[in-house]
Coordinates of C-alpha atoms in Angstrom, one line a residue:
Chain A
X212 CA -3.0 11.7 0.9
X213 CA -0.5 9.1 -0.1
X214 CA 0.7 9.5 3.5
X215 CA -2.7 8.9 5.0
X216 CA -2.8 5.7 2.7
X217 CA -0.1 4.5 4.4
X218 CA -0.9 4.3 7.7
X219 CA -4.6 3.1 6.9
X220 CA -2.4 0.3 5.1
X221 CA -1.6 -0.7 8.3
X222 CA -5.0 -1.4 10.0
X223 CA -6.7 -2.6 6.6
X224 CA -6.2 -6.4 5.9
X225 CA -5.5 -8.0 3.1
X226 CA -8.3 -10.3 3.3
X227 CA -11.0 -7.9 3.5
X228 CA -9.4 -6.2 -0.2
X229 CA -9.1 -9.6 -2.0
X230 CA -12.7 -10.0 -1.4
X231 CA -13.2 -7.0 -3.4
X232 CA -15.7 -8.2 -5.9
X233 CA -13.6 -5.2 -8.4
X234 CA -10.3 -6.5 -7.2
X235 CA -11.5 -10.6 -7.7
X236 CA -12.8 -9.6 -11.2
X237 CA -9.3 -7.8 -12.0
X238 CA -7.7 -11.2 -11.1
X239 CA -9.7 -13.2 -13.2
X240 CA -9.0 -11.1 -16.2
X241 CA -5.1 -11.5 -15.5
X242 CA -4.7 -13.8 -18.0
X243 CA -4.4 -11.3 -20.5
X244 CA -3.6 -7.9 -18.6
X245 CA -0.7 -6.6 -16.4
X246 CA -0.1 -8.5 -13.5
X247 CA -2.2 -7.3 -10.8
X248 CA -0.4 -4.9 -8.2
X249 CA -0.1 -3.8 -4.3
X250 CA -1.4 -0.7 -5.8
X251 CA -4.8 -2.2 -7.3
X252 CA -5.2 -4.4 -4.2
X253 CA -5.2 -1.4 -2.3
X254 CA -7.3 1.0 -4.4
X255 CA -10.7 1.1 -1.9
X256 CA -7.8 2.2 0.5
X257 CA -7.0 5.0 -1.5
X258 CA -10.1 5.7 -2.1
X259 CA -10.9 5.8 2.0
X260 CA -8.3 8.0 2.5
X261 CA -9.3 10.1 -0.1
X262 CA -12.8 10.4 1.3
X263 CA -11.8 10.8 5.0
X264 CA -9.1 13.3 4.5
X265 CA -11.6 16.0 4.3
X266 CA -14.0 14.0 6.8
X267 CA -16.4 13.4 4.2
X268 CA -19.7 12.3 5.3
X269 CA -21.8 11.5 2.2
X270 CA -20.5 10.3 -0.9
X271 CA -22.3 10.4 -4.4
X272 CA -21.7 6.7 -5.9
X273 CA -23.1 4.6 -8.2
X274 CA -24.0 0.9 -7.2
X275 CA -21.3 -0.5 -8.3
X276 CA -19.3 1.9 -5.2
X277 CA -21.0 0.5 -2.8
X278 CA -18.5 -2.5 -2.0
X279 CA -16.0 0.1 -1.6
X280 CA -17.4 2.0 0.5
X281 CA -18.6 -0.2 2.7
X282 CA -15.0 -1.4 3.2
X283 CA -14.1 2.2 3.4
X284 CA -16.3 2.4 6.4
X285 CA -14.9 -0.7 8.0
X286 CA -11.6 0.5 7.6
X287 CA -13.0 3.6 9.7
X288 CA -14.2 1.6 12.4
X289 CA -11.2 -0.4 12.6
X290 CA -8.9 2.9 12.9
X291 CA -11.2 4.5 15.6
X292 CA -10.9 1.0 17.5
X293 CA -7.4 1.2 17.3
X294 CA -6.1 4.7 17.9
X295 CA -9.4 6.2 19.2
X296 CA -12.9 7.5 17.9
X297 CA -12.0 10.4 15.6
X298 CA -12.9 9.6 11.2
X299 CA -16.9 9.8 11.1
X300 CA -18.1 6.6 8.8
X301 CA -19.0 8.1 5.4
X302 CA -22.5 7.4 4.4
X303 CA -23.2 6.6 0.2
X304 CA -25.9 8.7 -1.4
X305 CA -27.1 7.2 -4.5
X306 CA -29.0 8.9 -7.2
X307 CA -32.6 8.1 -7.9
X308 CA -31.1 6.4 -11.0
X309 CA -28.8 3.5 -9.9
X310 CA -27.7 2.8 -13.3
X311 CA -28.1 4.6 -16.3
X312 CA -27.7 2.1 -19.2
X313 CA -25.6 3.0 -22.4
X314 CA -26.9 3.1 -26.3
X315 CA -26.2 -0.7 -26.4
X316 CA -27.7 -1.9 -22.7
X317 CA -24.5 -2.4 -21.4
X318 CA -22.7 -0.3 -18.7
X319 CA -22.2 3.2 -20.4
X320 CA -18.8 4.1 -20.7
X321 CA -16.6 6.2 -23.1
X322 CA -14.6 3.1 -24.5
X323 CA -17.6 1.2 -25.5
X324 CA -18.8 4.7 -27.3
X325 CA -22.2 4.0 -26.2
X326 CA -22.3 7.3 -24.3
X327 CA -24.3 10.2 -24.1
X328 CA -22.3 12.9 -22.7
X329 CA -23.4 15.9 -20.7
X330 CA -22.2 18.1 -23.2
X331 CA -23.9 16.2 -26.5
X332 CA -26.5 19.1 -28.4
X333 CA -29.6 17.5 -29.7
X334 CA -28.6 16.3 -32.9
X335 CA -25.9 14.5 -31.5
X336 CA -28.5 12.7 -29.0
X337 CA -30.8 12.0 -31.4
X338 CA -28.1 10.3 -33.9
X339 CA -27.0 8.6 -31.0
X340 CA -30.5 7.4 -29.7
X341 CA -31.4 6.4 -33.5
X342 CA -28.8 3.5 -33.2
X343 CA -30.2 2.1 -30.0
X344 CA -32.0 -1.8 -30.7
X345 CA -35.8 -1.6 -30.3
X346 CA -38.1 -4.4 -29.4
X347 CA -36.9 -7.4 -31.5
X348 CA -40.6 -8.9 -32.0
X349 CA -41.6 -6.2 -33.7
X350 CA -41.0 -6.6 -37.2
X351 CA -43.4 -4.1 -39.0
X352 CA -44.7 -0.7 -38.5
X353 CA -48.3 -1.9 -37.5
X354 CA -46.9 -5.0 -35.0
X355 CA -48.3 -4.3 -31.5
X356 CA -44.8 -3.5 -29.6
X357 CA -43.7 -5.1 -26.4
X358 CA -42.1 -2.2 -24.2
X359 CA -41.3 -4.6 -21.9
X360 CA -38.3 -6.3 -23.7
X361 CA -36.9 -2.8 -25.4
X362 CA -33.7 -0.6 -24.0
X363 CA -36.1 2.6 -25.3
X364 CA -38.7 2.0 -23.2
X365 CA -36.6 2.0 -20.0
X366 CA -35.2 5.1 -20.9
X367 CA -38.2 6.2 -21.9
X368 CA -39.1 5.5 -17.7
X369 CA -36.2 7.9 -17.0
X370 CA -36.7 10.4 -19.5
X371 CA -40.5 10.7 -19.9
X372 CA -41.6 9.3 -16.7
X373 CA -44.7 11.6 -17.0
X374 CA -45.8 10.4 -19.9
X375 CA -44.9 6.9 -19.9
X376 CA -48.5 5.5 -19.8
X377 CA -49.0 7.3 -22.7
X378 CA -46.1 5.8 -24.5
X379 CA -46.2 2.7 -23.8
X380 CA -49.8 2.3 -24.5
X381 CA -48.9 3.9 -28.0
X382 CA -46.2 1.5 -28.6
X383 CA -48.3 -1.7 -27.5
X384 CA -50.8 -0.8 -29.6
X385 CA -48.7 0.4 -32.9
X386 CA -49.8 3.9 -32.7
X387 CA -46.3 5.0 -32.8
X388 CA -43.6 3.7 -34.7
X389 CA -39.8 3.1 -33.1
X390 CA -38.3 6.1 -35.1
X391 CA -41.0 8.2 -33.6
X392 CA -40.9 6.6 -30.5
X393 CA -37.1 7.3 -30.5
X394 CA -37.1 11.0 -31.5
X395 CA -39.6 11.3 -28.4
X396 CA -37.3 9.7 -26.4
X397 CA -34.3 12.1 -27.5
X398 CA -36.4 15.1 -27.4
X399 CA -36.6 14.3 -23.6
X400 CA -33.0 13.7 -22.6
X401 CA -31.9 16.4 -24.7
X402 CA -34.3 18.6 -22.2
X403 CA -33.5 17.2 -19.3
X404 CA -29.4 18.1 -20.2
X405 CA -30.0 21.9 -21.5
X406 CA -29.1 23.1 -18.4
X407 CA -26.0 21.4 -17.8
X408 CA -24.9 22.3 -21.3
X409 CA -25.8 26.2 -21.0
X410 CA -23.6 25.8 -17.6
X411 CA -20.9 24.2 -19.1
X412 CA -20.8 26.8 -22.2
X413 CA -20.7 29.6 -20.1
X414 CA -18.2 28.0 -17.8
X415 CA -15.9 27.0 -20.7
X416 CA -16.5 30.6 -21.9
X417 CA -14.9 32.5 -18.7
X418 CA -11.9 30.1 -18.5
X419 CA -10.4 31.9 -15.4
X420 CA -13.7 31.6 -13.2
X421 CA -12.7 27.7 -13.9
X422 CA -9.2 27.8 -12.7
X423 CA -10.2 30.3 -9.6
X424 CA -12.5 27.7 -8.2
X425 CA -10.2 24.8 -8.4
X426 CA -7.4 27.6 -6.7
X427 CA -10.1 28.1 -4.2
X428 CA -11.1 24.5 -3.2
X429 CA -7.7 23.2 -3.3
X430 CA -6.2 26.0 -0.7
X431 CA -9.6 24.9 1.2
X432 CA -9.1 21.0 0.5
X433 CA -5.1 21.2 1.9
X434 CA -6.1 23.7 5.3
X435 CA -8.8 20.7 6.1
X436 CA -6.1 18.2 4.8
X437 CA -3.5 19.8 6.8
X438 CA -5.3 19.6 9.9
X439 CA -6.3 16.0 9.7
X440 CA -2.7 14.8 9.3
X441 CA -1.6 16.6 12.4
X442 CA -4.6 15.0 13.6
X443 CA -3.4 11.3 12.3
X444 CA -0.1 11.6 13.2
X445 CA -1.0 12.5 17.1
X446 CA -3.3 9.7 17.6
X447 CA -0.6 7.7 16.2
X448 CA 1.8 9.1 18.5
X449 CA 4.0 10.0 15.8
Chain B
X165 CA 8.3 8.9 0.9
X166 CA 5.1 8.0 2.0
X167 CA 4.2 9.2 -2.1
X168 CA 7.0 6.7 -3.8
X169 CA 6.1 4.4 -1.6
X170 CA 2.3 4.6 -3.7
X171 CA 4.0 5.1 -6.6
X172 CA 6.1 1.9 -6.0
X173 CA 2.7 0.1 -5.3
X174 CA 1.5 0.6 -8.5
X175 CA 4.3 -1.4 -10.0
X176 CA 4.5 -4.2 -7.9
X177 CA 3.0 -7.3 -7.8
X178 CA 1.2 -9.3 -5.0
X179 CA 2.2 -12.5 -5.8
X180 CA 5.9 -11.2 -5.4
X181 CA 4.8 -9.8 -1.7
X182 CA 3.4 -12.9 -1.0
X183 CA 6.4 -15.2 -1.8
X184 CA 8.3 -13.0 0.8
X185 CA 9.5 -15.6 3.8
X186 CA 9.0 -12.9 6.4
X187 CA 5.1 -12.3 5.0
X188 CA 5.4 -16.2 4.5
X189 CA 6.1 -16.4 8.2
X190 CA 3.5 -14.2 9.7
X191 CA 0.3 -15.5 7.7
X192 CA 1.3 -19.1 9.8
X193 CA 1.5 -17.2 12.9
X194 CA -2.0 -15.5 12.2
X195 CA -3.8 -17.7 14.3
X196 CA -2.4 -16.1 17.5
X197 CA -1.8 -12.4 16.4
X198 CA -3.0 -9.6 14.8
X199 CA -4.9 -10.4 11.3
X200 CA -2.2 -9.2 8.5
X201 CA -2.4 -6.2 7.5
X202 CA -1.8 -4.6 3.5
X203 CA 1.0 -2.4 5.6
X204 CA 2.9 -5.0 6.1
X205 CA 2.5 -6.8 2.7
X206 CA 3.8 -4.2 1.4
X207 CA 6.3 -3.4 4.2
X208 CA 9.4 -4.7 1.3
X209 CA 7.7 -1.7 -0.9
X210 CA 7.9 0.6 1.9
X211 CA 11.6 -0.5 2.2
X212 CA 12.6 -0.2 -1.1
X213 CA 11.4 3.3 -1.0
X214 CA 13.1 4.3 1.7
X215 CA 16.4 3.0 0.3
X216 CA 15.7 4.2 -3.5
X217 CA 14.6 8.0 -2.6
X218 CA 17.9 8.9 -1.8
X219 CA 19.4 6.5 -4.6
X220 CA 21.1 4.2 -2.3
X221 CA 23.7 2.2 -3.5
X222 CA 25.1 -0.8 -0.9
X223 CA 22.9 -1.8 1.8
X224 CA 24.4 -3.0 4.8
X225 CA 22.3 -5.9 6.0
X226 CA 22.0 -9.0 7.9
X227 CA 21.5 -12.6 5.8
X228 CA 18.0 -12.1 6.6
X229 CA 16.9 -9.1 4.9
X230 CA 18.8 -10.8 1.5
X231 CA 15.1 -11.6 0.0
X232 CA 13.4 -8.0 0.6
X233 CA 16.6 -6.9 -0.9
X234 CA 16.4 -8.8 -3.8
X235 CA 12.8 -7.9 -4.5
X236 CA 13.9 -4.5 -4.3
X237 CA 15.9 -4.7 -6.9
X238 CA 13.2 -5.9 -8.8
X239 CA 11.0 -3.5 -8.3
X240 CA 13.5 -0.8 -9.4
X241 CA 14.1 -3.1 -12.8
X242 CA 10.2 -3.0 -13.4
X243 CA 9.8 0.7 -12.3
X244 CA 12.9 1.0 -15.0
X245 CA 11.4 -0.3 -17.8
X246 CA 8.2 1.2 -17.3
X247 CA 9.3 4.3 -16.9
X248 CA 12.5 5.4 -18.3
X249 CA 16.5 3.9 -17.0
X250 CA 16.0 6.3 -13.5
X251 CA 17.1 4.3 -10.0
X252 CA 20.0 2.1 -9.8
X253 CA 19.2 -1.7 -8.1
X254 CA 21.5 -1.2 -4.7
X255 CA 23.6 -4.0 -3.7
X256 CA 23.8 -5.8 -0.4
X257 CA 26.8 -5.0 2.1
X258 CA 26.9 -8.6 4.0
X259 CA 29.4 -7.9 7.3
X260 CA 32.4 -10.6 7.6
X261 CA 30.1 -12.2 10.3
X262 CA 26.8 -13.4 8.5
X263 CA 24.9 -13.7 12.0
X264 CA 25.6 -13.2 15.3
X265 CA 23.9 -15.8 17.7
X266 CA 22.6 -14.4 21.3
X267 CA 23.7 -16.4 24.4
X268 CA 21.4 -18.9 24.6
X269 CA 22.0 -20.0 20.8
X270 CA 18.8 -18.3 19.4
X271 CA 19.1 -15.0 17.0
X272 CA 19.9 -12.0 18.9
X273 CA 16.5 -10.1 20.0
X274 CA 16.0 -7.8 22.6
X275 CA 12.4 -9.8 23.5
X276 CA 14.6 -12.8 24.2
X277 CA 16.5 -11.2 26.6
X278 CA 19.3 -13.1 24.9
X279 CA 21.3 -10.1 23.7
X280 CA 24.8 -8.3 24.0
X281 CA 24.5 -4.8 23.4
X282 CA 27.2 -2.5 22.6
X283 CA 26.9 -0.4 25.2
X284 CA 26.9 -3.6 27.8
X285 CA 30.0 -2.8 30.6
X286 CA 32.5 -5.7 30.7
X287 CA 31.0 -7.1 34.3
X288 CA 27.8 -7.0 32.2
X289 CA 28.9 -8.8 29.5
X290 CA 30.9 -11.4 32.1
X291 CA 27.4 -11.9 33.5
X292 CA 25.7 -12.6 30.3
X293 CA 28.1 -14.9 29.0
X294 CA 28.4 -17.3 32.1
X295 CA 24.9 -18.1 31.4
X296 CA 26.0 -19.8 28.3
X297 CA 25.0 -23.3 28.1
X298 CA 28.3 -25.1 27.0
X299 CA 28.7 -28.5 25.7
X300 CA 26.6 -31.0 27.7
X301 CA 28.6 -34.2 27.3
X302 CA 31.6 -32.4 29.6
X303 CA 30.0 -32.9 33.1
X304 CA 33.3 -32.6 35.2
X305 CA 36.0 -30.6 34.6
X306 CA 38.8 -33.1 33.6
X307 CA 36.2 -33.9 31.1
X308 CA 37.6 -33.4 27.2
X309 CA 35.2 -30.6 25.8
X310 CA 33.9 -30.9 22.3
X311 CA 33.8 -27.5 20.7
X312 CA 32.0 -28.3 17.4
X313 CA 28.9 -28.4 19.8
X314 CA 29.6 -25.3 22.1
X315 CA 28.2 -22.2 21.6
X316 CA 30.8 -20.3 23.5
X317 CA 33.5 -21.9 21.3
X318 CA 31.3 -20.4 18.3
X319 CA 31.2 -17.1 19.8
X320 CA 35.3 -17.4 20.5
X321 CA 35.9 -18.3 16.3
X322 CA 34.5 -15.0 16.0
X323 CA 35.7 -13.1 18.9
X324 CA 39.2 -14.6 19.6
X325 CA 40.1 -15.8 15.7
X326 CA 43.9 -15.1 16.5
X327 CA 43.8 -17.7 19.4
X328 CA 41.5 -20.0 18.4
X329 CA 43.7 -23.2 17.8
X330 CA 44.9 -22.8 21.4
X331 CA 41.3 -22.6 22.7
X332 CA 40.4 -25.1 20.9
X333 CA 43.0 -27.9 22.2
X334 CA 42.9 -26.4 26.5
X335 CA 39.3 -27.4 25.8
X336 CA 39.7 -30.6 23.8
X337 CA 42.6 -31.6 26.3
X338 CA 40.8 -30.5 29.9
X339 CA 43.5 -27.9 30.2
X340 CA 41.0 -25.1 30.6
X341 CA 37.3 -25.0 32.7
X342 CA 34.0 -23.6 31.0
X343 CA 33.7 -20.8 33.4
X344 CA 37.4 -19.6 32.6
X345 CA 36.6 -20.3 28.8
X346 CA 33.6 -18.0 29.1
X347 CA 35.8 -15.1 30.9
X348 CA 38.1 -15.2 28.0
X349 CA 35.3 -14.5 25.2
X350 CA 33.7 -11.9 27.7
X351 CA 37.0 -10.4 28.0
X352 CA 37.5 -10.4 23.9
X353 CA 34.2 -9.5 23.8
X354 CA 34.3 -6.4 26.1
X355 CA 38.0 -5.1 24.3
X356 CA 36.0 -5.9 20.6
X357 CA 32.9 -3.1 21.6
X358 CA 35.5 -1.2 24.2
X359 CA 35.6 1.5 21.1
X360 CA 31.9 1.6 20.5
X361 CA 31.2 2.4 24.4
X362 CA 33.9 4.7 24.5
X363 CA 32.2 7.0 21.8
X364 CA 28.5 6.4 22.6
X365 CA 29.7 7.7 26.4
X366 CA 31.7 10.6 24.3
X367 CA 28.5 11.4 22.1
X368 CA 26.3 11.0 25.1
X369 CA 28.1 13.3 27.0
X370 CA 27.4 16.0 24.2
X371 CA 23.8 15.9 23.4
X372 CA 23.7 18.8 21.1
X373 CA 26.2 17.3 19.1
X374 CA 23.8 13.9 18.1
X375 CA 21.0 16.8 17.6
X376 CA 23.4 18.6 15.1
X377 CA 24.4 15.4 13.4
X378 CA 20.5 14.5 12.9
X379 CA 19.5 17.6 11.9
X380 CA 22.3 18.3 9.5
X381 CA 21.5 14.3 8.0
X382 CA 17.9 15.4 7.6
X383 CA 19.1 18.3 5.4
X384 CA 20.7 16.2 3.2
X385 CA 18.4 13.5 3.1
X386 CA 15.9 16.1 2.6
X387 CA 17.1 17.5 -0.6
X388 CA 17.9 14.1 -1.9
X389 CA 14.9 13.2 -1.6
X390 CA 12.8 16.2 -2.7
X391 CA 14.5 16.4 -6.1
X392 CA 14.3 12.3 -6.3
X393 CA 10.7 12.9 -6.2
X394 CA 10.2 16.0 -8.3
X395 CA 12.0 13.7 -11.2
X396 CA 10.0 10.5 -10.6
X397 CA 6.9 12.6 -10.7
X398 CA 8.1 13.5 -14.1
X399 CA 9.0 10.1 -15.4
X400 CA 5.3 9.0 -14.3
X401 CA 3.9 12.9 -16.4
X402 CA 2.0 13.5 -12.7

């Protein structure tokens, strides 16, 4: 991998990284971080070779990837022009859901703590979905709600998309109140992740099954690995 | 050391890759070459690896190299205090002779066609060094020379120190032509390197024996290296 980096280093240029709209951000925040490094410049390089070393072809990413792996794919074309046509360009496959807002609207991540986590039970969602801000403009129990302007609703279109006529009508017209409206809402995600947390339980129960299939795809991750490397390092004529 | 060479990336910054004169250089050339790549910003990185891995001590190296060098040791004082007192900053090994000029004034290069190589017979070297351009204000040859503006004269204070006083008045004073100046330094010239062709001739007569020597060296290095990197990996808890 790191040695895979290296030679893609070669082809990529620096240009295309420092218009990395992750790698400008970075810069403007210097101010008050660590001084910005080779190593973060050339993170969607890493990343590339990280993807191509197994010739992946379709890679699960969020929107906020797609910059990356755009560049990743132009890094591709740029080594098959070089030393001849041999990476495929990896294609992104995005989820239905883009984005999946946390508790507080903003991007959901663990240091904000405005997660909900895979492994959360019910209670733990519905605490956690108690907290989110409702509709500002309404005041009182009997104010007509506007769905249109509250962080519930949307995840009420995720959640309980079947529904969601149904809600929102009862929430424009003050049949339901936000508590209600929010235990709904909780109800539904806390469906929606009983699988995955039935899986994980009975994955974290049989510990060994865990470490066998990480055995199992790293011998077959470093056999593909392997092979591309004496791959690389022919078309390089090294 | 394609992996320290990532690791190294981490901990060094762009704007100390940019300031480089040799980077400086080739973003001014860019308008004729190849766009610059992240390879070659980082090329000092890659150095510094390649010297550190095996803890090297005293680099021997022209005047040139002097900056990456220096921004070696840099790296190694901020890879230091990041993570634990580990590699040593080596030091430069400058020769007695800083630079050696090729025969037409320019620095040595095999592209310039200007060059002296050790391995260069003494009817080559006779060759090469009657091309000289010698000072241009001595059109005949009762002419007074002026060495302070002759490149042969700068090739003989290197190559004929122990004489030098005497070549310098036969050319101040007529005594002596150019072309019987320039078979003096190629003859000092070919006795300087008569050693060096002696045992490339020797060592190319026994090719197993270079083999031996490389493959023994890459032992060494090997081991070196291999437990440099199983120690770094534990100062950075990988």
């Amino acid at each position: 991998m790191a040695e895979l980096f290296l030679y893609l280093a070669m082809v990529a240029p620096v240009s295309w990284l420092e218009r990395c709209p992750t790698y400008k951000e970075q810069v403007v925040q210097l101010a008050s971080k660590e001084v910005s490094t080779l190593g973060f410049l050339g993170y969607p390089v890493l990343q590339c070779a990280d993807i191509i070393i197994v010739h992946g072809e379709i890679v699960p990413v969020g929107e906020d990837q797609l910059p990356h792996l755009e560049l990743c794919r132009e890094i591709v074309r740029r080594f098959n022009f070089l030393y001849g046509d041999y990476f495929k360009e990896p294609e992104a496959l995005l989820s239905e859901v883009k984005r999946l807002p946390g508790t507080d609207g903003r991007k959901m991540s663990k240091s904000y703590g405005n997660a909900i986590y895979l492994s959360d039970d019910p209670d733990t969602i519905r605490k956690k979905v108690r907290q989110m801000i409702t509709d500002p403009q309404r005041i009182y129990r009997t104010d007509p709600g506007h769905p249109e302007i509250c962080l519930v609703f949307d995840l009420h279109e995720i959640y309980s998309s079947e529904e969601i006529a149904k809600v929102e009508e009862d929430c424009r017209e003050a049949r339901i109140g936000c508590t209600q409206c929010k235990d709904l809402l909780a109800r539904r995600i806390a469906d929606s992740l009983a699988s995955f947390r039935q899986k994980r339980k009975d994955l974290l129960e049989d510990e060994g099954r865990i470490e066998g299939i990480f055995a199992q795809s790293r011998e077959k991750v470093l056999k593909i690995a392997d092979k591309t490397m004496a791959d690389v390092r022919n078309l390089l004529k090294l």
